[in-house]
Amino acid sequence: MGLLLKNGEIVTATERYVADVYVEGETIARIGQKLDVPAGTEVIDCTGKFVFPGFIDPHVHIYLPFMGTFARDTYRTASVAALTGGTTTLIEMCCPSRGEDALEGYKLWKSKAEGQSACDYAFHMAVSRFDGGTEAQLREIVADGTTSFKIFLSYKNFFGVTDDEMYQTLKLAHDLGVIVTAHCENAELVGRLQQKLLSEGKTGPEWHEPSRPEVVEMEGTTRFCTFLETTGARGYVVHLSCVPALKAATDAKKRGVKVSIESVLPHFLLDKTMAERPGVEGMKHVMSPPLRQKHNQQALWEALAAGEVDTVGTDHCPFTTEQKLMGKDAFTAIPNGIPGVEERVPLIYTYGVSRGSLGLNRFVDALSTRPAKLFGLYPKKGTIALGSDADLVVYDPAYRGTVSARTHKTNTDYSGFEGFEVDGRPSLVMVRGQVQVRDGEFVGTTGRGQFLRRKPEPPRAD
């Protein structure tokens, strides 16, 4: 039986118009006015509502052994939370450490999702070391359909790579036609600053940001862009948080470096005073790069509107209050991360579109279309077009609500955005033609999600 979304305002990265969308099977079969549909078709009146393409979160952590503990979501909880917020595709960071076998880690991460996810998913494959066997393993992983890598210029001796390893990773990525995402800091400087602060008795969460200041992120971003320029590889800066790093990346773009920029939800709405609260309240807001001074937010919003910041992810990494308290004696032991996969779409809509100056088309572009294009999912994902997957979000702009841990679906006992007002919410969310969410509640099938195999870009002359 087909499904008809009737009289909604369709919004893509480039268009806005009122029309009907007829879904047959897993794909969009027809778009137009007053469509004739077969008897028995389910008809959903979308008058006064937006119809968006399913949103894509290009940066999440679901299964993650980290800092002596594990992120608390599973694919069952994270995918339901994502869908409730309108996200129909997750791209997870697959992050085995330097001491682990990359291929075995990749298989482990895939096993955590298979048959468990309610939404579609893909991976970025972390390269945490580059030795004699790495190239063969990465070629096998790319052949399996994972066509983006991840490197950390931080977390020395755990996830972090050396400059030599970064060069080898980027050179291989260029040859294979895949994109490399990067956490841009300076691991050596972070380590030295952490040691200095702790030796001075500065142990609380308020010292996390000074241990990873803006200049450290700027240096890492500059270095990554320099290596991209030298190798000709395509790159993607993850969770960019501050003006100096933004300038480094945009300057590189202007001189022709193939680099894209992601900022994440917390850096648009939260500032460093949140992590300066005493005790566990401050610990809840520790992430890396850290929450910054408030003036950075306006710069990020402006860069997002202008398309200089390409995408908005979450860096979703959920820990409980008890886990955060692992850092009660030293900020270096606080598990880094703030959950946000459920809140991203409504909060960016609220404070960007509804209460800000972010255009609706750019909103869709940043949260759906551009991630799809950058990571090899377009036009199957990221747009509303004939033949595209019927990943559709009917968004009710008239809804009013408040973010709260009491009602969220994420597997944590707190929200980093507790009390934030929300204008609108997804009233219906579909994954490949099947309704998974109605009026904020999951009504679908766990295990509906599929692993999205992607193809590398064809080789091109530089």
Coordinates of N, CA and C in Angstrom, one line a residue, residues 139-334:
R139 N 42.0 -0.4 2.3 CA 41.5 -0.8 1.0 C 40.3 -1.7 1.1
E140 N 40.4 -2.7 2.0 CA 39.3 -3.6 2.2 C 38.1 -3.0 2.7
I141 N 38.3 -2.0 3.7 CA 37.2 -1.3 4.3 C 36.5 -0.4 3.3
V142 N 37.3 0.2 2.4 CA 36.7 1.1 1.3 C 35.9 0.2 0.4
A143 N 36.4 -1.0 0.0 CA 35.7 -1.9 -0.9 C 34.4 -2.4 -0.3
D144 N 34.3 -2.4 1.0 CA 33.1 -2.7 1.7 C 32.0 -1.6 1.7
G145 N 32.4 -0.4 1.3 CA 31.5 0.7 1.2 C 31.6 1.8 2.2
T146 N 32.7 1.8 2.9 CA 33.0 2.9 3.9 C 34.0 3.8 3.2
T147 N 33.6 4.9 2.7 CA 34.5 5.7 1.9 C 34.8 7.1 2.6
S148 N 35.0 7.1 3.9 CA 35.4 8.2 4.6 C 36.3 7.7 5.8
F149 N 37.4 8.4 6.0 CA 38.3 8.1 7.1 C 38.1 9.2 8.2
K150 N 38.7 8.9 9.4 CA 38.7 9.8 10.5 C 40.1 9.8 11.1
I151 N 40.7 11.0 11.3 CA 41.9 11.0 12.0 C 41.8 12.0 13.2
F152 N 42.5 11.7 14.3 CA 42.5 12.6 15.5 C 43.9 13.2 15.6
L153 N 43.9 14.6 15.6 CA 45.2 15.3 15.9 C 45.2 15.6 17.4
S154 N 44.7 14.7 18.2 CA 44.6 14.9 19.7 C 44.6 13.4 20.2
Y155 N 44.4 13.4 21.6 CA 44.3 12.1 22.3 C 45.6 11.2 21.9
K156 N 46.7 11.8 22.2 CA 48.0 11.2 22.0 C 48.1 9.8 22.6
N157 N 48.6 8.9 21.8 CA 48.9 7.5 22.2 C 47.6 6.7 22.4
F158 N 46.4 7.3 22.0 CA 45.2 6.5 22.1 C 44.5 6.5 20.8
F159 N 44.0 7.6 20.3 CA 43.4 7.7 19.0 C 44.4 8.5 18.0
G160 N 45.2 9.3 18.6 CA 45.9 10.3 17.8 C 47.0 9.7 16.9
V161 N 47.1 10.4 15.7 CA 48.1 10.1 14.7 C 49.3 11.1 14.7
T162 N 50.4 10.6 14.3 CA 51.6 11.5 14.1 C 51.4 12.3 12.8
D163 N 52.2 13.3 12.5 CA 52.2 14.0 11.2 C 52.5 13.0 10.1
D164 N 53.4 12.1 10.3 CA 53.8 11.2 9.3 C 52.6 10.3 9.0
E165 N 51.9 9.8 10.0 CA 50.7 9.0 9.8 C 49.6 9.7 9.1
M166 N 49.5 11.0 9.4 CA 48.5 11.8 8.8 C 48.8 11.9 7.3
Y167 N 50.0 12.2 6.9 CA 50.4 12.3 5.6 C 50.1 11.0 4.8
Q168 N 50.5 9.9 5.4 CA 50.2 8.6 4.7 C 48.7 8.3 4.5
T169 N 48.0 8.7 5.5 CA 46.5 8.5 5.4 C 45.9 9.4 4.3
L170 N 46.3 10.6 4.3 CA 45.8 11.5 3.3 C 46.2 11.1 1.9
K171 N 47.5 10.7 1.7 CA 48.0 10.3 0.4 C 47.2 9.1 -0.1
L172 N 46.9 8.1 0.8 CA 46.1 7.0 0.4 C 44.7 7.4 0.1
A173 N 44.1 8.2 0.9 CA 42.8 8.7 0.7 C 42.6 9.4 -0.7
H174 N 43.6 10.2 -1.0 CA 43.6 10.8 -2.4 C 43.6 9.8 -3.5
D175 N 44.5 8.8 -3.3 CA 44.6 7.7 -4.3 C 43.3 6.9 -4.5
L176 N 42.6 6.7 -3.3 CA 41.4 5.9 -3.3 C 40.1 6.7 -3.6
G177 N 40.2 8.0 -3.6 CA 39.0 8.8 -3.8 C 38.1 8.9 -2.7
V178 N 38.6 8.9 -1.4 CA 37.8 9.0 -0.2 C 38.1 10.3 0.5
I179 N 37.3 10.7 1.4 CA 37.4 12.0 2.1 C 37.9 11.7 3.5
V180 N 38.7 12.6 4.1 CA 39.2 12.3 5.4 C 38.7 13.4 6.4
T181 N 38.0 13.0 7.4 CA 37.5 13.9 8.5 C 38.6 14.0 9.6
A182 N 38.6 15.1 10.2 CA 39.7 15.3 11.2 C 39.3 16.1 12.4
H183 N 39.7 15.6 13.6 CA 39.6 16.3 14.8 C 40.9 17.1 14.9
C184 N 40.7 18.4 14.9 CA 41.9 19.3 14.7 C 42.3 20.0 16.0
E185 N 43.3 19.5 16.7 CA 43.9 20.1 17.8 C 45.4 19.8 17.7
N186 N 46.1 20.1 18.8 CA 47.5 19.8 18.8 C 47.8 18.9 20.1
A187 N 48.0 17.7 19.9 CA 48.0 16.7 21.0 C 49.1 17.0 22.0
E188 N 50.3 17.4 21.5 CA 51.4 17.7 22.3 C 51.1 18.9 23.2
L189 N 50.5 20.0 22.6 CA 50.2 21.2 23.4 C 49.1 20.9 24.5
V190 N 48.1 20.1 24.1 CA 47.1 19.8 25.0 C 47.6 19.0 26.2
G191 N 48.5 18.1 25.9 CA 49.1 17.3 27.0 C 49.9 18.1 28.0
R192 N 50.7 19.1 27.4 CA 51.5 19.9 28.2 C 50.7 20.9 29.1
L193 N 49.7 21.4 28.5 CA 48.8 22.3 29.2 C 48.0 21.6 30.3
Q194 N 47.6 20.4 30.0 CA 46.9 19.6 31.1 C 47.8 19.4 32.3
Q195 N 49.1 19.0 32.0 CA 50.0 18.7 33.1 C 50.3 20.0 33.9
K196 N 50.4 21.1 33.2 CA 50.7 22.3 33.9 C 49.6 22.7 34.8
L197 N 48.3 22.7 34.3 CA 47.2 23.1 35.1 C 47.0 22.1 36.3
L198 N 47.1 20.8 36.1 CA 47.0 19.9 37.2 C 48.0 20.1 38.3
S199 N 49.3 20.4 37.9 CA 50.3 20.6 38.8 C 50.1 21.8 39.7
E200 N 49.3 22.8 39.2 CA 48.9 24.0 39.9 C 47.7 23.8 40.7
G201 N 47.2 22.6 40.8 CA 46.0 22.3 41.6 C 44.7 22.7 40.9
K202 N 44.7 22.9 39.6 CA 43.5 23.4 38.9 C 42.9 22.1 38.3
T203 N 42.0 21.5 39.0 CA 41.5 20.2 38.7 C 40.0 20.2 38.2
G204 N 39.3 21.2 38.4 CA 37.9 21.3 38.1 C 37.5 21.4 36.7
P205 N 36.3 21.1 36.3 CA 35.9 21.2 34.9 C 36.1 22.5 34.2
E206 N 36.2 23.6 35.0 CA 36.4 24.9 34.4 C 37.8 25.0 33.8
W207 N 38.7 24.1 34.1 CA 40.0 24.2 33.5 C 40.1 23.3 32.2
H208 N 39.1 22.7 31.8 CA 39.1 21.9 30.6 C 39.4 22.8 29.4
E209 N 38.6 23.9 29.3 CA 38.8 24.8 28.2 C 40.2 25.4 28.1
P210 N 40.7 25.9 29.2 CA 42.0 26.5 29.1 C 43.1 25.5 28.8
S211 N 42.8 24.2 29.0 CA 43.8 23.2 28.6 C 43.8 22.9 27.1
R212 N 42.7 23.4 26.4 CA 42.6 23.2 24.9 C 42.1 24.5 24.3
P213 N 42.9 25.6 24.5 CA 42.5 26.9 24.1 C 42.3 27.0 22.5
E214 N 41.7 28.1 22.2 CA 41.4 28.3 20.7 C 42.6 28.2 19.8
V215 N 43.7 28.7 20.3 CA 44.9 28.7 19.5 C 45.4 27.3 19.2
V216 N 45.1 26.3 20.1 CA 45.4 24.9 19.8 C 44.6 24.4 18.7
E217 N 43.3 24.7 18.7 CA 42.4 24.2 17.6 C 42.8 24.9 16.3
M218 N 43.1 26.2 16.4 CA 43.5 26.9 15.2 C 44.8 26.3 14.6
E219 N 45.7 25.9 15.4 CA 47.0 25.3 14.9 C 46.7 24.0 14.2
G220 N 45.8 23.1 14.9 CA 45.5 21.8 14.3 C 44.8 22.0 13.0
T221 N 43.9 22.9 12.9 CA 43.1 23.2 11.7 C 44.1 23.6 10.5
T222 N 45.0 24.6 10.9 CA 45.9 25.0 9.9 C 46.8 23.9 9.4
R223 N 47.3 23.1 10.3 CA 48.2 22.0 9.9 C 47.4 21.0 9.0
F224 N 46.2 20.6 9.4 CA 45.4 19.7 8.6 C 45.2 20.2 7.2
C225 N 44.9 21.5 7.1 CA 44.7 22.1 5.8 C 46.0 22.2 5.0
T226 N 47.1 22.4 5.6 CA 48.4 22.4 4.9 C 48.7 21.0 4.4
F227 N 48.4 20.0 5.1 CA 48.6 18.6 4.6 C 47.6 18.3 3.5
L228 N 46.4 18.7 3.6 CA 45.5 18.6 2.5 C 46.0 19.2 1.2
E229 N 46.5 20.4 1.4 CA 47.0 21.2 0.2 C 48.2 20.4 -0.4
T230 N 49.0 19.9 0.4 CA 50.2 19.2 -0.1 C 49.9 17.9 -0.8
T231 N 48.9 17.1 -0.2 CA 48.6 15.8 -0.8 C 47.5 15.8 -1.9
G232 N 46.7 16.9 -1.9 CA 45.6 17.0 -2.8 C 44.4 16.3 -2.4
A233 N 44.4 15.8 -1.1 CA 43.3 15.0 -0.6 C 42.1 15.9 -0.3
R234 N 40.9 15.3 -0.2 CA 39.7 16.0 0.3 C 39.6 15.8 1.8
G235 N 39.3 17.0 2.5 CA 39.2 16.9 3.9 C 38.0 17.6 4.5
Y236 N 37.7 17.3 5.7 CA 36.5 17.7 6.4 C 36.8 17.9 7.9
V237 N 36.8 19.2 8.3 CA 37.1 19.5 9.7 C 35.9 19.3 10.5
V238 N 36.0 18.4 11.5 CA 34.8 18.1 12.4 C 34.8 19.1 13.6
H239 N 33.6 19.3 14.1 CA 33.2 20.1 15.3 C 34.1 21.3 15.5
L240 N 34.2 22.1 14.4 CA 34.9 23.4 14.5 C 34.2 24.3 15.5
S241 N 34.9 25.0 16.4 CA 34.3 25.6 17.5 C 34.5 27.1 17.7
C242 N 35.5 27.7 17.0 CA 35.9 29.0 17.3 C 36.4 29.8 16.1
V243 N 36.4 31.1 16.3 CA 36.7 32.1 15.2 C 38.1 31.8 14.6
P244 N 39.2 31.6 15.4 CA 40.5 31.4 14.8 C 40.6 30.2 13.9
A245 N 40.0 29.1 14.4 CA 39.9 27.9 13.6 C 39.1 28.1 12.3
L246 N 38.0 28.8 12.5 CA 37.1 29.1 11.3 C 37.9 29.9 10.2
K247 N 38.7 30.9 10.7 CA 39.4 31.7 9.7 C 40.5 30.8 9.0
A248 N 41.1 29.9 9.8 CA 42.2 29.0 9.2 C 41.5 28.2 8.1
A249 N 40.4 27.6 8.4 CA 39.7 26.7 7.4 C 39.2 27.5 6.2
T250 N 38.6 28.7 6.4 CA 38.0 29.4 5.3 C 39.1 30.0 4.5
D251 N 40.2 30.4 5.1 CA 41.4 30.9 4.3 C 41.9 29.8 3.4
A252 N 41.9 28.6 3.9 CA 42.4 27.5 3.1 C 41.4 27.2 1.9
K253 N 40.1 27.3 2.2 CA 39.1 27.1 1.1 C 39.4 28.2 0.0
K254 N 39.6 29.4 0.4 CA 39.8 30.5 -0.5 C 41.0 30.3 -1.4
R255 N 42.0 29.6 -0.9 CA 43.2 29.3 -1.8 C 43.1 28.0 -2.5
G256 N 41.9 27.4 -2.5 CA 41.7 26.2 -3.3 C 41.9 24.8 -2.6
V257 N 42.1 24.8 -1.3 CA 42.2 23.6 -0.6 C 40.8 22.9 -0.5
K258 N 40.8 21.6 -0.7 CA 39.5 20.9 -0.8 C 39.1 20.5 0.7
V259 N 38.6 21.5 1.4 CA 38.3 21.2 2.8 C 36.9 21.7 3.0
S260 N 36.1 21.0 3.8 CA 34.7 21.3 4.2 C 34.7 21.5 5.7
I261 N 33.8 22.2 6.2 CA 33.7 22.5 7.6 C 32.4 22.1 8.3
E262 N 32.6 21.4 9.4 CA 31.4 21.0 10.2 C 31.5 21.7 11.6
S263 N 30.4 22.3 12.0 CA 30.3 22.7 13.4 C 29.2 21.8 14.0
V264 N 29.1 21.7 15.3 CA 28.2 20.9 15.9 C 27.2 21.6 16.9
L265 N 26.1 21.0 17.1 CA 25.0 21.7 17.9 C 25.5 22.4 19.1
P266 N 26.3 21.8 20.0 CA 26.6 22.5 21.3 C 27.3 23.8 21.1
H267 N 28.2 23.9 20.0 CA 28.9 25.1 19.8 C 28.1 26.3 19.3
F268 N 26.9 26.0 18.8 CA 26.0 27.1 18.4 C 25.2 27.6 19.6
L269 N 25.0 26.8 20.6 CA 24.0 27.2 21.6 C 24.6 27.3 23.1
L270 N 25.7 26.6 23.3 CA 26.2 26.5 24.7 C 27.6 27.2 24.7
D271 N 27.9 27.8 25.9 CA 29.2 28.5 26.0 C 30.0 28.0 27.2
K272 N 31.2 28.4 27.3 CA 32.1 27.9 28.4 C 31.6 28.1 29.8
T273 N 30.7 29.0 30.0 CA 30.2 29.2 31.4 C 29.4 27.9 31.9
M274 N 28.9 27.2 30.9 CA 28.2 25.9 31.3 C 29.1 24.9 31.9
A275 N 30.4 24.9 31.4 CA 31.4 23.9 32.0 C 32.1 24.5 33.2
E276 N 31.8 25.8 33.5 CA 32.4 26.4 34.7 C 31.5 26.3 35.9
R277 N 30.3 25.7 35.8 CA 29.5 25.4 36.9 C 30.1 24.5 37.9
P278 N 29.9 24.6 39.1 CA 30.6 23.7 40.1 C 30.2 22.3 40.0
G279 N 31.1 21.4 40.2 CA 30.8 20.0 40.4 C 30.3 19.3 39.1
V280 N 29.4 18.4 39.2 CA 29.0 17.6 38.1 C 28.2 18.4 37.1
E281 N 27.6 19.5 37.5 CA 26.9 20.3 36.5 C 27.9 20.9 35.4
G282 N 29.1 21.2 35.9 CA 30.1 21.6 34.9 C 30.6 20.4 34.1
M283 N 30.8 19.3 34.8 CA 31.3 18.1 34.1 C 30.4 17.7 33.0
K284 N 29.1 17.9 33.1 CA 28.1 17.4 32.1 C 28.4 18.1 30.8
H285 N 29.0 19.3 30.8 CA 29.2 20.1 29.6 C 30.7 20.1 29.1
V286 N 31.4 19.1 29.5 CA 32.8 18.9 29.0 C 32.8 18.1 27.7
M287 N 33.3 18.7 26.7 CA 33.5 18.0 25.4 C 34.8 18.6 24.8
S288 N 35.2 18.0 23.7 CA 36.4 18.5 23.0 C 36.2 18.5 21.5
P289 N 36.5 19.7 20.9 CA 37.0 20.9 21.5 C 36.0 21.4 22.5
P290 N 36.4 22.2 23.5 CA 35.5 22.6 24.5 C 34.5 23.7 24.1
L291 N 33.5 23.9 24.9 CA 32.6 25.0 24.8 C 33.4 26.3 24.9
R292 N 33.2 27.2 24.0 CA 34.0 28.4 23.9 C 33.3 29.7 24.5
Q293 N 34.0 30.8 24.4 CA 33.4 32.1 24.8 C 32.2 32.4 23.8
K294 N 31.2 33.0 24.4 CA 29.9 33.2 23.7 C 30.0 33.9 22.3
H295 N 31.0 34.8 22.2 CA 31.1 35.6 20.9 C 31.3 34.7 19.7
N296 N 31.8 33.5 19.9 CA 32.1 32.6 18.8 C 30.8 32.1 18.2
Q297 N 29.7 32.0 19.0 CA 28.4 31.5 18.5 C 27.9 32.3 17.3
Q298 N 27.9 33.7 17.4 CA 27.4 34.5 16.3 C 28.2 34.3 15.1
A299 N 29.5 34.2 15.2 CA 30.4 33.9 14.0 C 30.0 32.6 13.4
L300 N 29.8 31.6 14.2 CA 29.4 30.3 13.6 C 28.0 30.4 12.9
W301 N 27.0 31.1 13.5 CA 25.7 31.2 12.8 C 25.9 32.0 11.5
E302 N 26.7 33.0 11.5 CA 26.9 33.8 10.3 C 27.6 32.9 9.2
A303 N 28.6 32.2 9.6 CA 29.3 31.3 8.6 C 28.4 30.2 8.1
L304 N 27.5 29.7 9.0 CA 26.5 28.7 8.6 C 25.6 29.3 7.5
A305 N 25.0 30.4 7.8 CA 24.1 31.1 6.8 C 24.8 31.3 5.5
A306 N 26.1 31.7 5.5 CA 26.8 32.0 4.3 C 27.3 30.8 3.6
G307 N 27.1 29.6 4.2 CA 27.6 28.4 3.6 C 29.1 28.1 3.8
E308 N 29.7 28.9 4.6 CA 31.2 28.7 4.9 C 31.3 27.5 5.8
V309 N 30.4 27.4 6.8 CA 30.3 26.2 7.6 C 29.3 25.3 6.8
D310 N 29.8 24.2 6.4 CA 29.0 23.4 5.4 C 27.9 22.6 6.1
T311 N 28.2 22.0 7.2 CA 27.3 21.1 7.8 C 27.2 21.3 9.4
V312 N 26.1 20.8 9.9 CA 25.9 20.8 11.4 C 25.7 19.4 11.8
G313 N 26.6 18.9 12.6 CA 26.4 17.6 13.2 C 26.1 17.7 14.7
T314 N 26.4 16.7 15.5 CA 26.2 16.7 16.9 C 27.5 16.4 17.7
D315 N 28.3 15.5 17.2 CA 29.3 14.8 18.0 C 28.6 14.1 19.2
H316 N 27.5 13.6 18.9 CA 26.7 12.9 20.0 C 27.5 11.9 20.7
C317 N 27.7 12.0 22.0 CA 28.5 11.1 22.8 C 28.0 11.1 24.2
P318 N 27.0 10.2 24.5 CA 26.3 10.3 25.7 C 26.9 9.5 26.9
F319 N 27.1 10.2 28.0 CA 27.5 9.6 29.2 C 26.5 10.0 30.3
T320 N 26.4 9.2 31.4 CA 25.5 9.5 32.5 C 26.2 10.4 33.5
T321 N 25.4 10.9 34.4 CA 26.0 11.7 35.5 C 27.0 10.9 36.3
E322 N 26.8 9.7 36.6 CA 27.7 8.8 37.3 C 29.0 8.7 36.5
Q323 N 29.0 8.5 35.2 CA 30.2 8.5 34.4 C 31.0 9.8 34.4
K324 N 30.2 10.9 34.3 CA 30.9 12.2 34.4 C 31.7 12.4 35.7
L325 N 31.2 11.8 36.8 CA 31.8 11.9 38.1 C 33.1 11.2 38.2
M326 N 33.5 10.4 37.1 CA 34.8 9.8 37.1 C 35.9 10.9 37.1
G327 N 35.5 12.1 36.7 CA 36.5 13.2 36.7 C 36.4 14.1 37.9
K328 N 35.9 13.7 39.0 CA 35.7 14.6 40.2 C 37.0 15.1 40.8
D329 N 38.1 14.3 40.5 CA 39.4 14.7 41.1 C 40.3 15.4 40.1
A330 N 39.9 15.2 38.8 CA 40.8 15.8 37.7 C 39.9 15.9 36.4
F331 N 39.9 17.1 35.8 CA 39.1 17.3 34.6 C 39.6 16.4 33.5
T332 N 40.8 16.0 33.5 CA 41.3 15.1 32.5 C 40.7 13.7 32.5
A333 N 40.0 13.4 33.5 CA 39.3 12.1 33.7 C 37.8 12.2 33.4
I334 N 37.3 13.4 33.0 CA 35.9 13.5 32.7 C 35.6 12.9 31.3

